[in-house]
Structures are given as C-alpha cells and as structure tokens.
Short mmCIF file of C-alpha atoms in Angstrom, two decimals:
data_model
loop_
_atom_site.label_atom_id
_atom_site.label_comp_id
_atom_site.label_asym_id
_atom_site.label_seq_id
_atom_site.Cartn_x
_atom_site.Cartn_y
_atom_site.Cartn_z
CA MET A 755 77.90 146.79 129.91
CA ALA A 756 78.60 144.93 133.10
CA THR A 757 80.80 146.44 135.75
CA THR A 758 83.02 143.36 135.70
CA ASP A 759 84.21 144.26 132.18
CA ILE A 760 85.52 147.69 133.22
CA ALA A 761 89.26 147.82 133.90
CA THR A 762 90.40 148.55 137.40
CA SER A 763 92.53 151.58 138.21
CA GLU A 764 95.60 149.37 138.48
CA GLU A 765 94.86 147.76 135.08
CA ILE A 766 94.43 151.22 133.49
CA ASP A 767 97.78 152.34 134.92
CA ARG A 768 99.46 149.15 133.64
CA ARG A 769 97.99 149.58 130.15
CA ILE A 770 99.03 153.26 129.98
CA GLU A 771 102.51 152.39 131.20
CA ALA A 772 102.85 149.62 128.61
CA ASP A 773 101.63 151.94 125.88
CA ASP A 774 103.93 154.75 127.05
CA THR A 775 106.88 152.36 127.30
CA ALA A 776 106.50 151.27 123.69
CA ARG A 777 106.15 154.88 122.53
CA ARG A 778 109.06 156.05 124.70
CA LEU A 779 111.30 153.31 123.25
CA LYS A 780 110.38 154.27 119.68
CA ARG A 781 110.97 157.96 120.39
CA SER A 782 114.29 157.24 122.08
CA ALA A 783 115.48 155.02 119.20
CA ALA A 784 114.49 157.62 116.60
CA ALA A 785 116.21 160.44 118.50
CA LYS A 786 119.39 158.38 118.94
CA GLN A 787 119.45 157.46 115.24
CA VAL A 788 118.96 161.09 114.17
CA GLY A 789 121.76 162.16 116.53
CA GLU A 790 124.16 159.53 115.21
CA LEU A 791 123.37 160.32 111.58
CA ALA A 792 123.77 164.05 112.17
CA THR A 793 127.15 163.43 113.80
CA THR A 794 128.24 161.31 110.84
CA ARG A 795 127.03 163.99 108.44
CA ALA A 796 128.98 166.70 110.27
CA GLU A 797 132.15 164.59 110.20
CA LEU A 798 131.75 163.88 106.48
CA ALA A 799 131.06 167.56 105.75
CA THR A 800 134.28 168.48 107.55
CA GLN A 801 136.19 165.89 105.51
CA LEU A 802 134.60 167.14 102.29
CA ASP A 803 135.53 170.74 103.12
CA GLU A 804 139.13 169.65 103.68
CA VAL A 805 139.26 167.71 100.39
CA GLU A 806 137.78 170.68 98.48
CA ARG A 807 140.33 173.00 100.13
CA GLN A 808 143.14 170.68 99.05
CA LEU A 809 141.72 170.48 95.52
CA GLY A 810 141.67 174.28 95.37
CA GLU A 811 145.28 174.47 96.54
CA VAL A 812 146.47 171.91 93.98
CA LEU A 813 144.56 173.65 91.19
CA ALA A 814 146.00 177.03 92.18
CA ASP A 815 149.52 175.62 92.38
CA ALA A 816 149.21 173.89 88.99
CA SER A 817 147.60 176.84 87.21
CA ASP A 818 150.92 177.99 85.77
CA VAL A 819 151.46 174.67 83.95
CA LEU A 820 147.92 173.35 83.43
CA ASP A 821 144.75 175.26 82.62
CA ILE A 822 141.22 174.22 83.62
CA ASP A 823 140.10 173.07 80.14
CA GLU A 824 143.20 170.96 79.70
CA LEU A 825 142.79 169.41 83.14
CA ALA A 826 139.11 168.71 82.47
CA ARG A 827 140.07 166.93 79.24
CA PHE A 828 142.70 164.79 81.03
CA THR A 829 140.59 163.89 84.07
CA ASN A 830 137.02 163.80 82.69
CA ILE A 831 136.04 166.12 85.53
CA PRO A 832 133.69 168.90 84.38
CA ALA A 833 135.46 172.24 84.00
CA ALA A 834 132.70 173.86 86.07
CA ASP A 835 133.60 171.64 89.05
CA LEU A 836 137.30 172.40 88.66
CA THR A 837 136.59 176.12 88.38
CA GLY A 838 134.36 175.98 91.46
CA TRP A 839 137.09 174.37 93.54
CA LEU A 840 139.65 176.83 92.27
CA THR A 841 137.53 179.91 92.96
CA ALA A 842 136.50 178.58 96.39
CA HIS A 843 140.19 178.30 97.25
CA LYS A 844 141.23 181.32 99.25
CA PRO A 845 144.93 182.11 99.13
CA SER A 846 146.61 182.39 102.47
CA ARG A 847 146.51 185.92 103.76
CA THR A 848 149.56 187.89 104.64
CA ASN A 849 149.80 189.33 108.09
CA LYS A 850 149.26 192.98 107.34
CA LYS A 851 148.90 195.33 110.21
CA LYS A 852 145.50 196.87 110.38
CA LYS A 853 145.33 200.59 110.02
CA PRO A 854 143.80 202.26 113.04
CA SER A 855 140.30 203.41 112.40
CA VAL A 856 139.81 207.14 112.16
CA THR A 857 137.61 208.46 114.88
CA ALA A 858 136.65 211.96 115.86
CA PRO A 859 138.74 213.28 118.70
CA SER A 860 137.02 213.50 122.04
CA THR A 861 135.43 216.88 122.61
CA THR A 862 135.99 216.66 126.36
CA THR A 863 139.76 216.91 126.03
CA ARG A 864 139.90 219.53 123.27
CA ARG A 865 141.13 222.96 124.02
CA PRO A 866 140.05 226.03 122.12
CA SER A 867 142.17 226.47 119.07
CA THR A 868 144.38 229.50 118.85
CA VAL A 869 145.32 231.26 115.69
CA LYS A 870 149.04 231.83 115.34
CA ALA A 871 149.95 235.08 113.76
CA PRO A 872 152.80 235.22 111.31
CA THR A 873 156.07 235.80 113.09
CA ASN A 874 157.37 238.78 111.21
CA GLY A 875 158.66 240.55 114.30
CA GLN A 876 155.42 242.41 115.12
CA ALA A 877 153.43 241.83 118.25
CA SER A 878 150.22 239.97 117.72
CA ALA A 879 146.86 241.48 118.48
CA THR A 880 144.65 239.78 121.04
CA PRO A 881 141.86 237.80 119.42
CA GLU A 882 138.35 239.23 119.54
CA THR A 883 135.64 237.34 121.34
CA ALA A 884 132.55 236.28 119.44
CA VAL A 885 129.47 238.43 119.95
CA PRO A 886 125.98 237.07 119.19
CA ARG A 887 124.28 238.61 116.16
CA THR A 888 121.44 240.97 116.82
CA ASP A 889 120.19 241.34 113.25
CA THR A 890 118.67 237.84 113.01
CA VAL A 891 114.98 237.07 112.76
CA ALA A 892 113.32 236.84 116.15
CA THR A 893 112.96 233.31 117.44
CA PRO A 894 109.33 232.42 118.26
CA GLU A 895 108.49 232.07 121.89
CA ARG A 896 108.01 228.54 123.21
CA VAL A 897 104.49 227.62 124.23
CA THR A 898 103.95 224.95 126.85
CA ALA A 899 101.07 222.61 126.13
CA GLY A 900 98.88 221.70 129.03
CA VAL A 901 98.90 217.90 129.29
CA THR A 902 96.69 216.14 131.77
#
C-alpha cells in the first residue's frame, strides 16, 4: 500500500466526526421519541385511571337499581369488566380520628409503685425491701479468654 493512500490525521478526525454526528443524531432522535411517547403514555394512563374511577362511582351509585348482569345485558359490556371497575372503586373514606398507638411508658420517668393498704382506720405497715435469695444454684465464674 502506498503512503499516499493513507488518510491524514485531519481526514481521520473529519471521518470520525461525520460518523459520530450521524450516530449522535440518530441517538438523539430515538431518545426524544421515547421521551415523547412515554409522556403521552403517562397522560393517557392518568386519563384512563380517571375514567375507570368514574365508572366505578357510577356503578356503585346505580347498584341499588341495576345489577351487574342486567347492566352487562343492556350494554354488551362483559360482566367481568363491570365487576372489575366496581370492585376497584374505593368509597370515599370518612375522616375518623386515629386512635393513638399504645406504647410502653418510658422507664426513665417511672417511679417505684407503692401498694396502698386498705383504709380501714388502721395504720399501714412499712413495706419490706427485697432481699436477694441465697438458696439459688451458684452461678459459674466467668472465664476470660486470652485473645491475641
């Protein structure tokens, strides 16, 4: 091969840039199209959710005068679809106050409990203090392991 056939550094740069430009444009166009389609899909999904919510509300409101099988017969809509919209419909919730969760009282603020003696006119005896038991089995002595 003759040295005159080899591309110069400038020609190599121009060819790479031209190749990269075409690839960059294709990548950019594909990414833009995916972004636009995903946005459209999200908007349509939101609209569909709203329509299904409205269908559920209408079905729930009409349930006292029209049952699912009857409605399916009148509309040619499968009963399974109607049932799905109805069961997906969540009735509006009432604003009930939440019950406070039960938690164990803090041990740092607890005071020792005192036993109240019946008030039958007699003076109460002072409570006895707890004494450790001496008749228990001896606890084994702790052995420290030598770790290096």
